[in-house]
XYZ file of C-alpha atoms in Angstrom:
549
model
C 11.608 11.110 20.376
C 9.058 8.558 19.599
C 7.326 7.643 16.513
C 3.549 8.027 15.405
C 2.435 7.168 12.207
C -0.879 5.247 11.126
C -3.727 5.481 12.446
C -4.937 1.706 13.491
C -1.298 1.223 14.265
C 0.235 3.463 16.918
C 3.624 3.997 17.484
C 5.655 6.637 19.097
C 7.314 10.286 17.528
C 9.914 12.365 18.030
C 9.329 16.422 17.923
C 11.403 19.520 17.321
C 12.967 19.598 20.889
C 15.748 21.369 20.064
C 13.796 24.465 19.031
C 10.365 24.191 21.146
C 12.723 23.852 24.167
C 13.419 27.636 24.270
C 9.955 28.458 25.694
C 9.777 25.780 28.172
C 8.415 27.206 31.894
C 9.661 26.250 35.100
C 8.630 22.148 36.433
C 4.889 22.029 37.839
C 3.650 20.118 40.355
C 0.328 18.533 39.032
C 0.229 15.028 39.435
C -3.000 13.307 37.483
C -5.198 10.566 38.837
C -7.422 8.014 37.245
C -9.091 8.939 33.652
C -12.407 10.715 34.303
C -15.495 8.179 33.385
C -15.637 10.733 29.816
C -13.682 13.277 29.126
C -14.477 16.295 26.382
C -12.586 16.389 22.472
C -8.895 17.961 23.873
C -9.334 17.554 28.051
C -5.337 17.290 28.946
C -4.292 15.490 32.151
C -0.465 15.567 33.104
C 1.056 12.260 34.979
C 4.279 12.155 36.624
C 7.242 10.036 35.969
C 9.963 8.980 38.679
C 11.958 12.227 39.801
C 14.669 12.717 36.987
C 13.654 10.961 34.293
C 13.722 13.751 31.890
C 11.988 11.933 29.665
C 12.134 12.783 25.252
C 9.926 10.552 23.239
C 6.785 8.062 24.172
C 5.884 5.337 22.396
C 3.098 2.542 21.949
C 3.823 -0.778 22.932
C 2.900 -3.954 21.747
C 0.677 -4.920 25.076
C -1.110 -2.169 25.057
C 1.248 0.196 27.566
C 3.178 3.179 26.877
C 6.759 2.996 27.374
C 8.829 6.669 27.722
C 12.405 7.048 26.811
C 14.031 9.186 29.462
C 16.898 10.710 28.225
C 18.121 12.001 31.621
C 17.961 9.298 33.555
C 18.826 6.510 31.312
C 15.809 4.584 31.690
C 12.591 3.200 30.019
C 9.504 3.754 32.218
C 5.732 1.558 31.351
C 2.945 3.596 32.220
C -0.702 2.121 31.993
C -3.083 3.721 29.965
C -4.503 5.044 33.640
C -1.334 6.929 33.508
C 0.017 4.598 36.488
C 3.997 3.698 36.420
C 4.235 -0.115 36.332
C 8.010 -0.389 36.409
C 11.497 1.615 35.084
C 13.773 -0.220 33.893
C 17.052 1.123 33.564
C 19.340 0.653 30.682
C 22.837 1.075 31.722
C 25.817 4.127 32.097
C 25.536 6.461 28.814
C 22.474 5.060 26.908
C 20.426 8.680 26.764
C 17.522 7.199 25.297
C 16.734 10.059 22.721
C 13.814 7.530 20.793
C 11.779 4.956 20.648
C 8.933 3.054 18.759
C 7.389 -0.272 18.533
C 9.316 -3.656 16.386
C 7.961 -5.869 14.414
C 8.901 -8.787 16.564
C 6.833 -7.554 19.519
C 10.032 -5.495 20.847
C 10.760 -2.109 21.713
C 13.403 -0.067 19.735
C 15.358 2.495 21.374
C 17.826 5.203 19.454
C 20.830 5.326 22.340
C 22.582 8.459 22.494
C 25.392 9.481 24.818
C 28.259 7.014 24.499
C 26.131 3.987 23.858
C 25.634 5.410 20.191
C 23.413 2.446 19.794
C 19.979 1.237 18.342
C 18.875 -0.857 21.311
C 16.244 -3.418 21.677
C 14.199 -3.840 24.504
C 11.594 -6.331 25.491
C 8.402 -5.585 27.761
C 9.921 -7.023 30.705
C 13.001 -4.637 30.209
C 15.671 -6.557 29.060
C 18.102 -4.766 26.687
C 19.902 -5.675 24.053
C 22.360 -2.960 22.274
C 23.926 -2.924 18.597
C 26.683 -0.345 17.700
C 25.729 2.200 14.812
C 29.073 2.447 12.789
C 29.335 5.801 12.739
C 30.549 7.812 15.918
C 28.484 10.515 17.638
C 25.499 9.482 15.143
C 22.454 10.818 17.442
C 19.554 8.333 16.686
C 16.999 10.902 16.785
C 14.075 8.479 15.594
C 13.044 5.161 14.828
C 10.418 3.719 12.994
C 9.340 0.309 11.708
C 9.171 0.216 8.065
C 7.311 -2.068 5.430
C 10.133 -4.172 4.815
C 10.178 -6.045 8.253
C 12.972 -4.010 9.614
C 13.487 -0.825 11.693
C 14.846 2.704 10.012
C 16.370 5.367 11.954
C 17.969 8.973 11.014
C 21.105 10.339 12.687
C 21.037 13.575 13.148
C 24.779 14.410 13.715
C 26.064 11.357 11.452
C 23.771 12.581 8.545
C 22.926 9.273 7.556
C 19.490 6.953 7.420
C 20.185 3.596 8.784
C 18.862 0.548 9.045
C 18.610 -2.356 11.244
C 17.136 -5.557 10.759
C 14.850 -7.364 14.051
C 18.695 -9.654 14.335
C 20.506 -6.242 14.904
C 22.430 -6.062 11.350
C 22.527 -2.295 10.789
C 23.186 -0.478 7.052
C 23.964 3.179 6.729
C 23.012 5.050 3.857
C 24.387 9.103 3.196
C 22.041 12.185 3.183
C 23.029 13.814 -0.269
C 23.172 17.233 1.412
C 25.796 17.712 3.647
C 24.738 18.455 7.570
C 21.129 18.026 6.604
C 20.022 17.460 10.189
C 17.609 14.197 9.314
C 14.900 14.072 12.072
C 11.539 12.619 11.567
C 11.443 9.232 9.528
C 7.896 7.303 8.813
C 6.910 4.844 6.406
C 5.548 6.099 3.015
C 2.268 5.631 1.534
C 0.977 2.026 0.591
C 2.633 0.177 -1.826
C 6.078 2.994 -2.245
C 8.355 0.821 -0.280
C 9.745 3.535 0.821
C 10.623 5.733 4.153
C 10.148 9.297 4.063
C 12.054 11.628 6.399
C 12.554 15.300 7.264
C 15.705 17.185 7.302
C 15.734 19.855 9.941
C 18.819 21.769 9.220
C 18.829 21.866 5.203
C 15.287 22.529 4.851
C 14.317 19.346 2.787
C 11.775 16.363 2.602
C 14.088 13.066 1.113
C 12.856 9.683 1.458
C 14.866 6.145 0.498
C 13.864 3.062 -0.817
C 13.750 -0.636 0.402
C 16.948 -1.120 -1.247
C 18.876 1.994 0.278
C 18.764 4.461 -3.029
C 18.534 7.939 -1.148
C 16.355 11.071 -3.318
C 15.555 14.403 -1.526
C 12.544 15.356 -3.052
C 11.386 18.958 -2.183
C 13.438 22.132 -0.923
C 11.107 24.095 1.535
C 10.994 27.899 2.194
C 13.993 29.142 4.169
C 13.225 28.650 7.956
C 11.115 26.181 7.630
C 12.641 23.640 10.082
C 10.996 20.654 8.795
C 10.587 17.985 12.157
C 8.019 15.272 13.148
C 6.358 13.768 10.049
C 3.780 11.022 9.354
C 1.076 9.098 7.042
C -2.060 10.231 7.124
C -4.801 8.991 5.510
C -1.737 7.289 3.147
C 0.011 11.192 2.524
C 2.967 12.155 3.764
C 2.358 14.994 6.604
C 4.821 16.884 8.394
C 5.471 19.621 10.901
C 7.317 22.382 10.224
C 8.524 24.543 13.152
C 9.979 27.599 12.039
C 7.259 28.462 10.163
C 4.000 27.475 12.509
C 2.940 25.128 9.593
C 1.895 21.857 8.486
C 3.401 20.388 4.929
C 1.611 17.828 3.379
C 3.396 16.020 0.599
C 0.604 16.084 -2.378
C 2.996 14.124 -4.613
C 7.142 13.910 -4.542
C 7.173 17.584 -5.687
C 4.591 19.401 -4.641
C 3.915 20.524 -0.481
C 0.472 21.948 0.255
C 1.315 24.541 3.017
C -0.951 25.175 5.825
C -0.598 27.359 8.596
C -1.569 26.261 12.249
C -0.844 29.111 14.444
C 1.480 27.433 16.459
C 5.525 26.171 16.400
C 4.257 22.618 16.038
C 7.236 19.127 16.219
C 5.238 16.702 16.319
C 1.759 15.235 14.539
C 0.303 12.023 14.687
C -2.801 10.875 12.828
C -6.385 9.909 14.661
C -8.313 7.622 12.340
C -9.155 8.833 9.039
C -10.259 12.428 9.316
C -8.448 13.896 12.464
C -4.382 15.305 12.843
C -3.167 16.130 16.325
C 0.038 18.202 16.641
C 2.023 19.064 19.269
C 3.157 22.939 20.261
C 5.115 25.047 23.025
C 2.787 24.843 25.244
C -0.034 23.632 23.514
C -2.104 20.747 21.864
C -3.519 21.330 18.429
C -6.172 19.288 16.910
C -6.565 19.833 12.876
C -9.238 17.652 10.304
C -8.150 15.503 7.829
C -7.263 18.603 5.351
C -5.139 20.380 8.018
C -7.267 22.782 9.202
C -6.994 23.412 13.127
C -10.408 22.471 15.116
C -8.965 23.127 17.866
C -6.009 24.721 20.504
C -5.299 22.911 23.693
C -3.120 24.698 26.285
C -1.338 22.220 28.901
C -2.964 22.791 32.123
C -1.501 25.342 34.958
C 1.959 24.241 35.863
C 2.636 21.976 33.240
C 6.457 22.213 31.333
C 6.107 22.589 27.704
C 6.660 21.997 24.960
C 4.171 19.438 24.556
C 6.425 16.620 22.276
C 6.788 13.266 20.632
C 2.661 12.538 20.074
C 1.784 8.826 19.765
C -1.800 7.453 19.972
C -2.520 5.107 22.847
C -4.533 1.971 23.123
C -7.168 3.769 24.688
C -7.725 6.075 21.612
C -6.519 8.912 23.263
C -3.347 10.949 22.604
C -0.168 10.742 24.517
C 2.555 13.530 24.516
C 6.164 14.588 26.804
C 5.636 17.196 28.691
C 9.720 18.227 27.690
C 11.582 19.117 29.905
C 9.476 18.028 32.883
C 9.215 14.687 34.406
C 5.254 14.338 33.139
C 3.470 12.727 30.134
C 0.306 14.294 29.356
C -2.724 12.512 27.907
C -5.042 14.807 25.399
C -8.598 12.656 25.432
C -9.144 12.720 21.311
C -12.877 12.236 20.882
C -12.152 8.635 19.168
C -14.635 5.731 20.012
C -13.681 2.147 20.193
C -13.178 0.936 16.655
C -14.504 -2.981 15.446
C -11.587 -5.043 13.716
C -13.316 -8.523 13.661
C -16.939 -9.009 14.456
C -18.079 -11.016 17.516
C -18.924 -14.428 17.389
C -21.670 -17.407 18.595
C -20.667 -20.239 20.374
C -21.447 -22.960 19.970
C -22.314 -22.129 16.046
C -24.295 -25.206 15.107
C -26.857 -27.854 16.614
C -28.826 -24.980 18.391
C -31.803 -25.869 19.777
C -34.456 -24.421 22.543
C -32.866 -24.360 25.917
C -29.104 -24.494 24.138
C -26.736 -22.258 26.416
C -25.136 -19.764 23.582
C -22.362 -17.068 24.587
C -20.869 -14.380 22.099
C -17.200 -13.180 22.131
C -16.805 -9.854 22.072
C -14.676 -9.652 18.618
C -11.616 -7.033 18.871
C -11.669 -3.695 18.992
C -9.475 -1.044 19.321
C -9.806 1.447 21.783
C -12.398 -0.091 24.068
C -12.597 -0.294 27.613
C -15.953 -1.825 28.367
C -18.604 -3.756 26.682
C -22.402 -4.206 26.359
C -24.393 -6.711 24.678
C -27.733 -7.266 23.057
C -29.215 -10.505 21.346
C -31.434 -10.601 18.422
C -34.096 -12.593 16.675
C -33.921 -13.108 12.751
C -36.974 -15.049 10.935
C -34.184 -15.572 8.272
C -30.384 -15.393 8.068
C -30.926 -11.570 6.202
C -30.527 -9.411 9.118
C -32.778 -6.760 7.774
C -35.347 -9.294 10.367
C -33.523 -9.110 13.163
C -35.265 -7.616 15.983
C -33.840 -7.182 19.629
C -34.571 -9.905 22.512
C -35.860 -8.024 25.378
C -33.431 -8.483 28.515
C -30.970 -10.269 26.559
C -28.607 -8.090 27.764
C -25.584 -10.374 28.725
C -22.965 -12.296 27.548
C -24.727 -15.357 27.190
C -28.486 -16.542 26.459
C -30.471 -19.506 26.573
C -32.578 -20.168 23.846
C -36.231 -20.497 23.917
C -39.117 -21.729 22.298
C -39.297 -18.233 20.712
C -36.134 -18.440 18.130
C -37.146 -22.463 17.346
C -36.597 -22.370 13.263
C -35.374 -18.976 13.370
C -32.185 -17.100 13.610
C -30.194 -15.408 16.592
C -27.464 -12.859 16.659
C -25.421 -11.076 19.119
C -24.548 -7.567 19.205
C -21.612 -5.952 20.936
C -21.416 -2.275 21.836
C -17.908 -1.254 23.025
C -17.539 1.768 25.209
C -14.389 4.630 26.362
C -13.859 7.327 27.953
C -15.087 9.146 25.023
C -18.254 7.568 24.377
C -19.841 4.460 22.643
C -19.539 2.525 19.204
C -21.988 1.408 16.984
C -22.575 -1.924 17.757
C -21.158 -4.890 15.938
C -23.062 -8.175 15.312
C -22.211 -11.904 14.833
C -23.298 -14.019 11.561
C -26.951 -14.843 12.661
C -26.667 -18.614 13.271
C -29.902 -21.490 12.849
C -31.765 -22.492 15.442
C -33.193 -25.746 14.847
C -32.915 -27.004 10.798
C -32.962 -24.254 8.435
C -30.164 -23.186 5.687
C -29.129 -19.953 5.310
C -30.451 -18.077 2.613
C -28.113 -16.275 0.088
C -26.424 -12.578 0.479
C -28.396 -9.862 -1.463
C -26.264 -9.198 -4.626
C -24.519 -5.671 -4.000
C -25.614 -2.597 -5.212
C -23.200 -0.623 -8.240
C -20.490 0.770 -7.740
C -20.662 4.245 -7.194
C -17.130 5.363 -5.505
C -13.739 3.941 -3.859
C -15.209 3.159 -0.778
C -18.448 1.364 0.049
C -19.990 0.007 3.121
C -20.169 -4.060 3.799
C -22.584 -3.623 6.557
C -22.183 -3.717 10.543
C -19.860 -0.590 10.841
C -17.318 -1.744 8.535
C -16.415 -0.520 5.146
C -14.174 -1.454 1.822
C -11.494 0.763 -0.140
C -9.967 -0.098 -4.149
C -6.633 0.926 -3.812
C -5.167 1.334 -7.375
C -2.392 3.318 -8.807
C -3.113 6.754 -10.282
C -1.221 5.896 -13.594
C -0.193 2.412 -15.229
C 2.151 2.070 -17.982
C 1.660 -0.265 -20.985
C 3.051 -3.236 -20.693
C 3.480 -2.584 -16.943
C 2.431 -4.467 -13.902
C 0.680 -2.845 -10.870
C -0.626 -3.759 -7.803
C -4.246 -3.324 -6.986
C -5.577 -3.707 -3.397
C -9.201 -4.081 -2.325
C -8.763 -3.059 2.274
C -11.531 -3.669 4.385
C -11.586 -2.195 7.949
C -12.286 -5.337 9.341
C -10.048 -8.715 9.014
C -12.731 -11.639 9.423
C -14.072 -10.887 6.398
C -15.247 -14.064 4.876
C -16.042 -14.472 0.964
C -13.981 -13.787 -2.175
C -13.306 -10.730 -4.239
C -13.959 -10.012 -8.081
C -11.503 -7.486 -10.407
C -12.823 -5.929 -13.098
C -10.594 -4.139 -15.560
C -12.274 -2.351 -18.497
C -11.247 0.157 -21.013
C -13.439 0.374 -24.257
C -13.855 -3.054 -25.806
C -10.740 -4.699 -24.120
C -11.220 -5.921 -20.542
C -10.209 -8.837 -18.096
C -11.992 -10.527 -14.814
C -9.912 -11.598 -11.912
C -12.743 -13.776 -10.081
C -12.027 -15.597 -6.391
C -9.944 -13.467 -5.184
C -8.816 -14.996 -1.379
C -8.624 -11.711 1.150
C -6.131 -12.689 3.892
C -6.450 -10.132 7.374
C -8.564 -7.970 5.646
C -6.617 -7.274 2.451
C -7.625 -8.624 -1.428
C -4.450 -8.457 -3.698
C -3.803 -8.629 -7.082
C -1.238 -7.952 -9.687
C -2.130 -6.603 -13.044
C -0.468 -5.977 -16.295
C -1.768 -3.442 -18.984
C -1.504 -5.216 -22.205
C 0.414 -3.211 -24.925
C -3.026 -3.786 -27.338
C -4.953 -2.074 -24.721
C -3.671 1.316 -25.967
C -3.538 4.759 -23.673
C -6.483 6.301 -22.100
C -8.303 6.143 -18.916
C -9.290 2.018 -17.431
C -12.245 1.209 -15.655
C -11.260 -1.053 -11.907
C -14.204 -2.566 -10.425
C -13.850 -4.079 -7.269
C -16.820 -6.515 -6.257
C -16.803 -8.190 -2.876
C -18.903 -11.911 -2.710
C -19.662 -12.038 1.162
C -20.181 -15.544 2.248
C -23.905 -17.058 3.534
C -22.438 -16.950 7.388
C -20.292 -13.543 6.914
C -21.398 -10.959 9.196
C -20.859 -8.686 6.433
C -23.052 -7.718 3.309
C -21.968 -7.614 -0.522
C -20.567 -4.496 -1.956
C -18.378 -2.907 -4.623
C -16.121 -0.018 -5.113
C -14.693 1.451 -8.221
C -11.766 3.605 -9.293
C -10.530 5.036 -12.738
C -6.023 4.633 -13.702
C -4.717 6.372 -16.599
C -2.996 4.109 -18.741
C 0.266 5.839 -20.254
């Protein structure tokens, strides 16, 4: 039982055990080694765990390991993204670990069945720390962080949500419907402050607010069996067992059904436009509309069902093999991803024969890395042309780029292939000022391009009352982005500029209140980003339409 969720942030997931359990084979003997150098969209390598783990749920941790909860043996095993146990650590008489994710506070949180009936908190190193949940015989089925700082569970025999804050103060709030079953619990969509959950036994999707008010918000067709659910591209997904179908939330009363073939219990999301599920004995890979791409059976000898998906740190996914004492790794396809461009040192004073080295920014999902420098005749990169065997980490400079510009590029490689490359700010060599950005282009959707593999999004609310506030968020994919961001609201002849807008890790907010004058209709949001002369990013706007009621 582990949690997965977003896609730049992995965490672990719990599936429909219970159920999927029934067609489980007899225990296989394959063993994996090392990842292959590349691996094809869906290859699936077993691993093996220490005899009798028995291991439920799989989570990622915050350095970059796995960590299983193995309900059998009572312990916590880290496994290496090579699939290599680096220790167990084991957490005491009666814990059953049933599930696990990833705190906020750089700890792991455990659900502790058995007669621990605890929410446990575990660092890296293994040392465990247990809180009591009120109610007896609760079964902490999963865990996940939510936007509010602390962790939220469901208990599957106590029929409550709970939560617990990072100091181990735990709240329990009721399921309306009596013996629901609650199962899967993830954080809503952006902005809802609230944490959706399934409800295996009554059929239902519910989800509760910040503040502990409760709503179950769609019945679904008898049999359903409701189980793993997640955010994907920010909807509410979820698995539904019973009925060999994915459910994804369209709004708080409406579930677009789609059929996948297969008793799935578990999905997790892979970037923006890829949902892998987990089946009997089987890996499914769907697109970001739910339609399956792709079946993956667990090799000869593996113990399904395939449970509790979570994506790693090496981009790839990472299942239980219930029921077994394996974890299986599906390779996903996913490339290394930038998150903050690389950068020059030193930045200034450059002249011929200066010593420069480039970082290699962050990334996620990369294993190795390759570099290229470039020479600009001006700080607009549209002049950049490569340095032929500049092919390291560091350079010297030469006569050559004397009153002209250099730039690095990095180009981060996995097992399933390469990036695009990212590139520093081009810094001066010698005297020169950089020259302006190039205004950006119009508008012409919700998402534009700033240049250098990274992107923007306007996230605004579909409606607005009068009167009303809002919030209004301009994302980037990136979080060095350096400049300011512009708000434009328009609707006929009334309007209102938000200029300088600071973005902080990536993120531009802003808080906006319809004036009563401003009268119902449909408003105009233009989003404008300003990038700054040494931003390794380019100018750009977005745009997005709210109906005011």
């Amino acid at each position: 039982m582990s949690h997965t969720h977003t896609t730049t942030r992995p965490r672990g997931r719990r599936a429909a055990i219970g159920v999927l359990a029934a067609a489980t084979m007899s225990l296989g003997s394959l063993v994996a080694a090392a990842a292959p150098a590349s691996a094809a969209t869906g290859d699936i390598t077993l691993f093996a765990l220490p005899a009798g783990s028995g291991p439920s749920a799989i989570a990622a941790g915050p350095d970059g390991n796995l960590y299983t909860a193995n309900t059998t043996a009572g312990t916590v095993s880290k496994v290496d993204t090579s699939g290599s146990v680096l220790a167990t650590y084991a957490l005491g008489t009666g814990t059953s670990p049933l599930s696990i994710t990833a705190g906020p506070d750089g700890n792991l949180w455990l659900g502790l069945g058995g007669t621990a009936n605890a929410i446990g908190k575990m660092t890296t190193g293994g040392a465990l720390t247990t809180y009591p949940i009120p109610t007896a015989n609760a079964v902490p089925y999963d865990i996940a962080a939510g936007p509010d700082g602390a962790l939220w569970f469901t208990e599957r025999s106590g029929n409550k949500i709970g939560r617990i804050t990072t100091a181990g103060a735990i709240t329990e709030y009721p399921v309306p419907t009596a013996n629901a079953g609650p199962l899967g619990i993830t954080p809503g969509p952006e902005n809802s402050s609230r944490m959706y959950f399934t409800e295996g036994t009554a059929g239902k999707i519910g989800y509760i607010t910040m503040a502990g008010q409760v709503t179950e918000t769609v019945t679904l067709p008898n049999g359903s069996q409701p189980n793993g659910i997640a955010l994907v591209n920010n909807s509410v997904w979820f698995a539904q067992t019973g009925t060999s179908s994915l459910g994804h939330l369209v709004n708080d009363t409406t579930v677009a059904q789609i059929a996948v073939g297969a008793p799935i219990g578990g999905l997790v999301a892979s970037g923006s436009d890829a949902i892998w599920m987990t089946a009997v004995q089987s890996v499914l890979r769907a697109n970001g509309q739910g339609g399956v791409t792709g079946t993956y059976a667990l090799p000869a000898g593996g113990v399904g069902p395939a449970v509790s998906p979570v994506m790693g740190s090496d981009g790839n996914v990472w299942f239980v093999a219930f029921g077994s004492q394996q974890i299986g790794r599906a390779a996903s396809g996913v490339v290394p991803v930038s998150k903050t461009a690389p950068a020059i040192t030193p930045a200034t004073g450059l002249t011929p024969g200066t010593p420069v080295a480039t970082s290699n920014g962050t990334w996620d999902y990369a294993s190795t890395y390759a570099y290229q420098w470039q020479r600009c005749s001006s700080s607009d990169v549209a002049t950049c042309a490569n340095i032929p065997n500049a092919t390291t980490a560091s350079y010297t400079l030469t006569t050559s780029e004397d009153k002209q510009y250099v730039r690095a590029g990095v180009t981060a490689s996995n097992a399933s292939g390469a990036s695009q490359p990212s590139y520093s700010a081009p810094v001066a060599v010698g005297s020169l000022t950089p020259t302006p950005k190039p205004a950006p282009g119009p508008a012409t959707g919700t998402t534009a391009s700033i240049g250098n593999g990274a992107s923007m999004q306007i996230i605004a609310p579909n409606k607005q009352k009068l009167g009303k506030k809002a919030v209004y968020e301009v994302v980037f994919t990136v979080t060095d982005v350096q400049g300011t961001v512009t708000l434009q609201f328009q609707k006929k002849k009334k309007g209102k500029t938000v200029a300088n807008l600071p973005i902080t890790s990536g993120t531009a907010k802003y808080s906006f209140k319809v004036k009563k004058n401003w009268k119902k209709g449909t408003m105009n949001v233009t989003a404008t980003y300003s990038a700054a002369p040494t931003s390794p990013y380019n100018s750009a706007a977005v745009k997005d339409t709210v109906k005011i009621k």
